[in-house]
Short mmCIF file of C-alpha atoms in Angstrom, two decimals:
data_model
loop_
_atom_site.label_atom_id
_atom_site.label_comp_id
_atom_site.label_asym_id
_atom_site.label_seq_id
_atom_site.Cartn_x
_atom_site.Cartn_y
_atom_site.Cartn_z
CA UNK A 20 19.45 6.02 0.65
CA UNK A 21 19.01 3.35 -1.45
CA UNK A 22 18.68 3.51 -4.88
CA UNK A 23 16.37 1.46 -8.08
CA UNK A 24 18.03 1.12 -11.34
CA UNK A 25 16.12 3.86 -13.10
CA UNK A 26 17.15 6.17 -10.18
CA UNK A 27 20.99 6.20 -10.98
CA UNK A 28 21.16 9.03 -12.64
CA UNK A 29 19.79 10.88 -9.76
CA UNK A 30 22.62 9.03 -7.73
CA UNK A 31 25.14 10.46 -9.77
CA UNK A 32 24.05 13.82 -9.64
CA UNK A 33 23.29 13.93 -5.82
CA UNK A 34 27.19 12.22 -5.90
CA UNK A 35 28.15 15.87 -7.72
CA UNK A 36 26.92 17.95 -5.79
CA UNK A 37 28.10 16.29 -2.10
CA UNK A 38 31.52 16.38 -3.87
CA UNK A 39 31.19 20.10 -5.15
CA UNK A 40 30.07 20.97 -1.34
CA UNK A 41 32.96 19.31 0.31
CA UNK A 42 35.72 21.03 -2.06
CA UNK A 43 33.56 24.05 -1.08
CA UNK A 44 33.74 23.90 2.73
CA UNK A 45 37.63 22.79 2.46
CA UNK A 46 38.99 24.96 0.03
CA UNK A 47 38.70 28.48 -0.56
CA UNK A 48 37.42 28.15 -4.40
CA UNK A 49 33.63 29.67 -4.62
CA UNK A 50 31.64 26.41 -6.07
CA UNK A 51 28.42 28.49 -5.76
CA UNK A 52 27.10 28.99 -9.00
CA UNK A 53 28.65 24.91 -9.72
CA UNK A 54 26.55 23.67 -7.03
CA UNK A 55 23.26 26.09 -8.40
CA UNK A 56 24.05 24.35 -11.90
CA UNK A 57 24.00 20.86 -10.45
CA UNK A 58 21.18 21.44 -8.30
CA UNK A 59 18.93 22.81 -11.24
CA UNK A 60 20.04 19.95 -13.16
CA UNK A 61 19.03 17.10 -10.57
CA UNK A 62 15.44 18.99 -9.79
CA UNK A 63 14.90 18.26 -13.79
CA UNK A 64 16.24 15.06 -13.78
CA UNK A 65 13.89 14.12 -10.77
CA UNK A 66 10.95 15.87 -12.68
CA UNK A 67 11.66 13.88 -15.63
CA UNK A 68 12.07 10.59 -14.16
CA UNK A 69 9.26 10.69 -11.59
CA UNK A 70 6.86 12.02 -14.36
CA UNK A 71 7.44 9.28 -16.72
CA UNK A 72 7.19 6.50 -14.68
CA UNK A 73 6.40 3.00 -16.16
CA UNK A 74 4.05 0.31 -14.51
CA UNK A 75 6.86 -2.18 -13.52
CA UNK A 76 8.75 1.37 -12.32
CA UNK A 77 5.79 1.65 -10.56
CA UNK A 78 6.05 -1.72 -9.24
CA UNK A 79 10.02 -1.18 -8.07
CA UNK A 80 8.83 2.15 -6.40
CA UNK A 81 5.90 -0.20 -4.39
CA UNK A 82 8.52 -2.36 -3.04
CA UNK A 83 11.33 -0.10 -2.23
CA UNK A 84 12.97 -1.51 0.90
CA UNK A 85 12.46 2.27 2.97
CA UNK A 86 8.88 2.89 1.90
CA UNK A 87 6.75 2.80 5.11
CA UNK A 88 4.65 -0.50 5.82
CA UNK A 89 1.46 -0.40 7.98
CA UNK A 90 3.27 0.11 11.11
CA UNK A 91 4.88 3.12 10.14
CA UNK A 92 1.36 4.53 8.81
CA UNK A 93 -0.41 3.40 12.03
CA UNK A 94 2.16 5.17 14.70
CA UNK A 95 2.30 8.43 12.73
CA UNK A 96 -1.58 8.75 12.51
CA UNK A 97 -2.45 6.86 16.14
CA UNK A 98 0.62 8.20 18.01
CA UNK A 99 0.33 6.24 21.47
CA UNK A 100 -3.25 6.08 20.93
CA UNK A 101 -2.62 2.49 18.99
CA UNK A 102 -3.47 -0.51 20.94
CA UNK A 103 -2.58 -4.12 19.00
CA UNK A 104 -4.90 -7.29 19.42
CA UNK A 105 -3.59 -10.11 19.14
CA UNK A 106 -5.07 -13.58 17.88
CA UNK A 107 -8.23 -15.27 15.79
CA UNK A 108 -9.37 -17.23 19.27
CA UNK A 109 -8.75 -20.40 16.40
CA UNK A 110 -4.92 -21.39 15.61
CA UNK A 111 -2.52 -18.49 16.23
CA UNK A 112 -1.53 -14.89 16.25
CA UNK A 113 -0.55 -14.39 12.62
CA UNK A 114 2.35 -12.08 12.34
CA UNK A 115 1.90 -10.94 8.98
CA UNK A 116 -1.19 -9.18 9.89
CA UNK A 117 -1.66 -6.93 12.63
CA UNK A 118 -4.83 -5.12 14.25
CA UNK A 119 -5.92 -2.93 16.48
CA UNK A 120 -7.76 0.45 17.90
CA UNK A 121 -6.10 3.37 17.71
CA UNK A 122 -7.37 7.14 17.25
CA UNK A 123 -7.06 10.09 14.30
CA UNK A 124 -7.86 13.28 16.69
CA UNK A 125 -11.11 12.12 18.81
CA UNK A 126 -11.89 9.54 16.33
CA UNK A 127 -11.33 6.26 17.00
CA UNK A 128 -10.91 3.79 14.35
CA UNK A 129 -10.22 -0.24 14.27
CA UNK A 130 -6.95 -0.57 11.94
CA UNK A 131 -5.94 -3.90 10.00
CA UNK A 132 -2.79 -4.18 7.73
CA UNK A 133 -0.53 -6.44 6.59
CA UNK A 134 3.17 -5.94 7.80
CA UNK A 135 6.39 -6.41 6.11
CA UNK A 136 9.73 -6.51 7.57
CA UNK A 137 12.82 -4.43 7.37
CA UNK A 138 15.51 -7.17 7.48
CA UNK A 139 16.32 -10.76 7.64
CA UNK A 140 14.75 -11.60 10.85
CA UNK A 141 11.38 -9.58 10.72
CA UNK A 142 11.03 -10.86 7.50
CA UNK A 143 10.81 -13.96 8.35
CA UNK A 144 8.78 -13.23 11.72
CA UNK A 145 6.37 -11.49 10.13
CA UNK A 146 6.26 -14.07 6.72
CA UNK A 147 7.23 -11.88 4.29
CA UNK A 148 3.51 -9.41 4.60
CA UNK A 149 1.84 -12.62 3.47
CA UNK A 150 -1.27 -14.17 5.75
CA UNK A 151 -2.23 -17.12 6.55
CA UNK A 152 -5.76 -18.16 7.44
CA UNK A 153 -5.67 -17.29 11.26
CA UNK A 154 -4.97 -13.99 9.79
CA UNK A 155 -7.84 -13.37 7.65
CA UNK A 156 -9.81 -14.98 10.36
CA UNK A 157 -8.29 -12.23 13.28
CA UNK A 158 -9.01 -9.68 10.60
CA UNK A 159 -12.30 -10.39 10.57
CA UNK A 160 -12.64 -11.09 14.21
CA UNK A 161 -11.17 -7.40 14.32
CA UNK A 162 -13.84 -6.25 12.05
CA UNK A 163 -16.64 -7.63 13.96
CA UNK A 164 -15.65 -6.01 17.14
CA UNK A 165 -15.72 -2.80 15.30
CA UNK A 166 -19.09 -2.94 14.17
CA UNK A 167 -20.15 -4.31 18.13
CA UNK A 168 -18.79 -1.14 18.98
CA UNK A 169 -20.12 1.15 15.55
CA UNK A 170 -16.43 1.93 15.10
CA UNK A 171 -15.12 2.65 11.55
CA UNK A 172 -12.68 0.44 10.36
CA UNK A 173 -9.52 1.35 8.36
CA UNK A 174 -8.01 -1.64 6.56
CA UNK A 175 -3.72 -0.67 4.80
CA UNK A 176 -2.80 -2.99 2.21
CA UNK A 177 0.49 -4.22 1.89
CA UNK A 178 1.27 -7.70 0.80
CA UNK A 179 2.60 -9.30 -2.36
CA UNK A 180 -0.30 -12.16 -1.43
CA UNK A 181 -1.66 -14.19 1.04
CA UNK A 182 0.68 -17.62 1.83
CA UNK A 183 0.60 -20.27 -0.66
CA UNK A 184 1.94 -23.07 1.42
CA UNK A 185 0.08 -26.88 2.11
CA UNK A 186 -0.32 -25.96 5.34
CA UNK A 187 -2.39 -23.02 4.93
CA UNK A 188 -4.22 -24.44 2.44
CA UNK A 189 -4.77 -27.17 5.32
CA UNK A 190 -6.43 -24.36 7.44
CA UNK A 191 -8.82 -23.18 4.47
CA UNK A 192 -6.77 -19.93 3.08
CA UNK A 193 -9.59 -19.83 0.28
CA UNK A 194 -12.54 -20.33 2.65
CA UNK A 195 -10.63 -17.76 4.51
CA UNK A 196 -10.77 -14.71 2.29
CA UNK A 197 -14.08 -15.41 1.00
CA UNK A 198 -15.65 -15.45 3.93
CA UNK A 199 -14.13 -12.02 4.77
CA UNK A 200 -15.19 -10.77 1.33
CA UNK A 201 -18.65 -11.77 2.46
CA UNK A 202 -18.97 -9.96 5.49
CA UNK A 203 -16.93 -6.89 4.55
CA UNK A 204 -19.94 -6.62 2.12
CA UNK A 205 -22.02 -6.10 4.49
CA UNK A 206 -20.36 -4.99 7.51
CA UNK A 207 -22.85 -2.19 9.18
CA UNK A 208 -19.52 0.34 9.55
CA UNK A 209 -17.77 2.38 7.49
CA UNK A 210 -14.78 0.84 5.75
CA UNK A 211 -11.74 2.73 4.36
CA UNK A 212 -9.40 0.80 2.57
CA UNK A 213 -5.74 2.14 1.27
CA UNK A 214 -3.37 0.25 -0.94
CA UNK A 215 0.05 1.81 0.72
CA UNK A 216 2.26 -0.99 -1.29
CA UNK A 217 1.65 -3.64 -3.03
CA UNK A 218 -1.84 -5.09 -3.51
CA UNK A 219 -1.63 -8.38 -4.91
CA UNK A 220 -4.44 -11.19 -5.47
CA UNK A 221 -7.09 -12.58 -3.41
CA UNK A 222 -4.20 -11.48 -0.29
CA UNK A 223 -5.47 -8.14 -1.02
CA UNK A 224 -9.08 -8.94 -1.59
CA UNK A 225 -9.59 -10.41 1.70
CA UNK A 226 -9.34 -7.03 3.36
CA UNK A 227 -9.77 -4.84 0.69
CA UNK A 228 -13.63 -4.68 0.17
CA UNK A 229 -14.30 -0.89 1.17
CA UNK A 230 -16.51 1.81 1.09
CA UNK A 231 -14.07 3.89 -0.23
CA UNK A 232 -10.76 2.77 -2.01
CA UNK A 233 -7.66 4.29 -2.42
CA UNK A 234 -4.18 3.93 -3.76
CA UNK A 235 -1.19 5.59 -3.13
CA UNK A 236 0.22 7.02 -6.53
CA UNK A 237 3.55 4.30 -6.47
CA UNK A 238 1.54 1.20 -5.72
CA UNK A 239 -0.26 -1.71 -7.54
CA UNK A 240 -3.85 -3.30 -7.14
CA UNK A 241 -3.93 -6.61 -9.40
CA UNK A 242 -5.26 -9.97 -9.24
CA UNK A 243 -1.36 -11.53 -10.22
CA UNK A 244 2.42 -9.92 -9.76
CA UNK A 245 4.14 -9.08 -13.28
CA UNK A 246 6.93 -11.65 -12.05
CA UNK A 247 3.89 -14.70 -11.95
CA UNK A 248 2.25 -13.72 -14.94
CA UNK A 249 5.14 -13.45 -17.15
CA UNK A 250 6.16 -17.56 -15.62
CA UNK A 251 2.76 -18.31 -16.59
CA UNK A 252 1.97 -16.85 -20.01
CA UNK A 253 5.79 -16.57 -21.36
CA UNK A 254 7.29 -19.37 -19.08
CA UNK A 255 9.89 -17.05 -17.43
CA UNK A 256 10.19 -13.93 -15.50
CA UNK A 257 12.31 -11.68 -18.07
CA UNK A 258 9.23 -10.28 -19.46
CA UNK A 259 7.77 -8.80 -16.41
CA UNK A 260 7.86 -5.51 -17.55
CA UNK A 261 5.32 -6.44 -20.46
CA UNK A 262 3.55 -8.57 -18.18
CA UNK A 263 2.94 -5.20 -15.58
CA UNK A 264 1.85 -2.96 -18.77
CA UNK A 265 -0.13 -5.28 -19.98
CA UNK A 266 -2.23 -5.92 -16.15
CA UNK A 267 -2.83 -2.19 -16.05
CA UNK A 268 -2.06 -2.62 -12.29
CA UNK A 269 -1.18 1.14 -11.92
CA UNK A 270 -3.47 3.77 -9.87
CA UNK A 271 -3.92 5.70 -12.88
CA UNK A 272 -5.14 2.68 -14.41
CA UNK A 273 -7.37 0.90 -11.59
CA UNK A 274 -9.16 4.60 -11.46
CA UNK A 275 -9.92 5.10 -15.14
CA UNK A 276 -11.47 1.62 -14.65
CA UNK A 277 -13.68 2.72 -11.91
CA UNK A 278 -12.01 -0.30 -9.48
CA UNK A 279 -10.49 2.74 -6.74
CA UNK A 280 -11.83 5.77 -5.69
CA UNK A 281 -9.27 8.22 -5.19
CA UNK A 282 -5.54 8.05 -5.74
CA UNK A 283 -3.31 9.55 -2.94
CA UNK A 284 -0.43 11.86 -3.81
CA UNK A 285 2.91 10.89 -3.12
CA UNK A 286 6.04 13.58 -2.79
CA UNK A 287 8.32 13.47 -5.80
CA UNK A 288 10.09 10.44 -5.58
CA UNK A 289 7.91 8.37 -3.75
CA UNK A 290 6.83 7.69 -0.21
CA UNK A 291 10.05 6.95 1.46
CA UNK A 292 11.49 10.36 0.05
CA UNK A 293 9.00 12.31 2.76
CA UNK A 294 7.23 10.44 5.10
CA UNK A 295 5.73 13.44 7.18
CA UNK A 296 4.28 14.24 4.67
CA UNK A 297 3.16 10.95 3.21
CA UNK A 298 1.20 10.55 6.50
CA UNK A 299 -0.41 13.61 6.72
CA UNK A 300 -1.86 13.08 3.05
CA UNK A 301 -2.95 9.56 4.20
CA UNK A 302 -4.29 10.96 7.26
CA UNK A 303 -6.04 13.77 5.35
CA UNK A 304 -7.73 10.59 3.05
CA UNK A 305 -8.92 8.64 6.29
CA UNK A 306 -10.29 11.77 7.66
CA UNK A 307 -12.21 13.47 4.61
CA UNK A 308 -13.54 10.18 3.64
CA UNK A 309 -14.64 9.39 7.22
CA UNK A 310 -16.39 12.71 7.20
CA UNK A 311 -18.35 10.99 4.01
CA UNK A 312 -20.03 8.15 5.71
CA UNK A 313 -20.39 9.04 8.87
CA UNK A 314 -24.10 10.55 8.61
CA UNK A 315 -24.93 7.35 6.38
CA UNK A 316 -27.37 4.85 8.24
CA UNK A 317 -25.82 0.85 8.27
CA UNK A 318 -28.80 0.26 6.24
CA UNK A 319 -27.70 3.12 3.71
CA UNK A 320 -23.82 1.92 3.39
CA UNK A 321 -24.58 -1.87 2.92
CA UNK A 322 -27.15 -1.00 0.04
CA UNK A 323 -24.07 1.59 -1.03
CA UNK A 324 -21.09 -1.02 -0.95
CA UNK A 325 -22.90 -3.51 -2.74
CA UNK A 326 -24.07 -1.05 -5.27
CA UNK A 327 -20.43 -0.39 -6.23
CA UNK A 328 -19.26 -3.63 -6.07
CA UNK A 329 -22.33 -5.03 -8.36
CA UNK A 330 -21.18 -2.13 -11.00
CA UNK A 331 -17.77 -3.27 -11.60
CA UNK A 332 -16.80 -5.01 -14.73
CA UNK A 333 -20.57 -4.30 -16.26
CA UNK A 334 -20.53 -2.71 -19.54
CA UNK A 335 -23.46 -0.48 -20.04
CA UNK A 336 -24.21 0.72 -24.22
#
């Protein structure tokens, strides 16, 4: 287990209580009540920590290096159900986003997500969870063949934003993402989109136009990372704790402000902590909102989406 630097004092106390177990099972001394006392102590601590959580906290828990990426989601709700497609019949197969069908029960669904990597090497293979055009363009190709077929689609956001560099600028990244802004608008399919990580920028935008948005509770949604805005407005990173209170990236946040439907509960300490049952509250979401927009006609979810979209940021007296 890995641990953030808010989190040590939850290290140390889990460090207690493996040592009070060991002189336990190798001595005779009764540690019993010791390891009760200890255990009390670190459920409080937990409760305490968890509770309070700031926004760039927030942000740590979104990037933890065991919190499950899209993959992870996809195999535990598709089983061997999941089929991946592959390319945007342009440029390439981008490996930063992945695709495919897959089913939840007898439900199929067309699923789209950005993938991270767990080391070195599939961090680089799969560009560090950020797209490049031919991405956004399979995406969207993916999206498409989904509404040919009057599948839902299910879109998992993960990325810390789509890839800066001149050659995907080259390729039309902007154009990109626009155009799949566009068409997600009116897509005649039901869309569920879930931030599972981090949601960051017009890398986020370009699938995240939904029917129904939602965020998992230790995740961001904002239009900059607290590391970029505090370069920009203080011209370094060492206030990017002010710069993440001051974006009000949190879930809490982008639901008071009407920008996310639902927020997702996470087990106490975050996703990684429980996974099983991470998934089945994800899977819960996908299904319950599913069971929302199924009976609506294309017509009827069109006029919907763009409805909530038009309504956001308008201040009404």
């Amino acid at each position: 287990m890995e641990y953030l630097e808010f989190e040590l004092p939850i290290k140390e106390l889990e460090d207690q209580l493996s040592k009070c177990q060991i002189i336990g099972e190798e001595s005779d001394v009764d540690v019993t009540e010791t390891c009760k006392q200890i255990e009390k102590k670190l459920a409080e601590t937990k409760k305490d920590i968890y509770k309070n959580l700031t926004a760039w906290q927030r942000v740590q828990l979104s990037r933890h290096p065991n919190r499950p990426y899209t993959l992870d989601h996809i195999k535990a709700l598709c089983g061997d159900t999941f089929l991946e497609l592959h390319g945007d019949r342009n440029v390439k197969d981008d490996k930063a986003m992945i695709g495919g069908l897959g089913k939840i029960g007898d439900q199929s669904y067309m699923f789209i997500g950005q993938q991270k990597g767990y080391n070195t090497k599939t961090r680089q293979y799969r560009n560090f969870g950020m797209s490049n055009p031919e991405g956004y363009r399979k995406a969207l190709r993916l999206m498409k063949s989904a509404e040919k077929f009057g599948i839902p689609v299910v879109t998992l956001i993960d990325t810390p934003g789509a890839y800066p560099g001149l050659e995907a600028e080259e390729r039309g990244q902007g154009e990109a993402i626009a155009r799949n802004i566009l068409e997600m608008s009116r897509l005649k399919v039901p869309i569920i989109t879930i931030i599972i990580g981090e949601g960051a920028s017009g890398g986020a935008l370009g699938i995240g136009v939904g029917d129904k948005v939602m965020m998992l509770e230790n995740t961001w949604y904002s239009v900059i990372s607290p590391e970029s805005c505090s370069s920009i407005l203080w011209r370094s990173w060492e206030y990017k704790e002010q710069a993440a209170e001051a974006l009000k990236l949190t879930a809490k946040d982008m639901k008071r402000m009407k920008l996310v439907d639902q927020i997702i509960k996470e087990p106490l300490g975050g996703a990684h902590t429980d996974r099983e049952k991470t998934f089945l509250a994800v899977k819960d979401a996908i299904v319950k909102s599913y069971d929302e927009l199924k009976n609506l006609s294309p017509k009827e979810l069109v006029k919907k989406r763009m409805e909530k979209y038009d309504e956001m940021g308008v201040y009404k007296d």
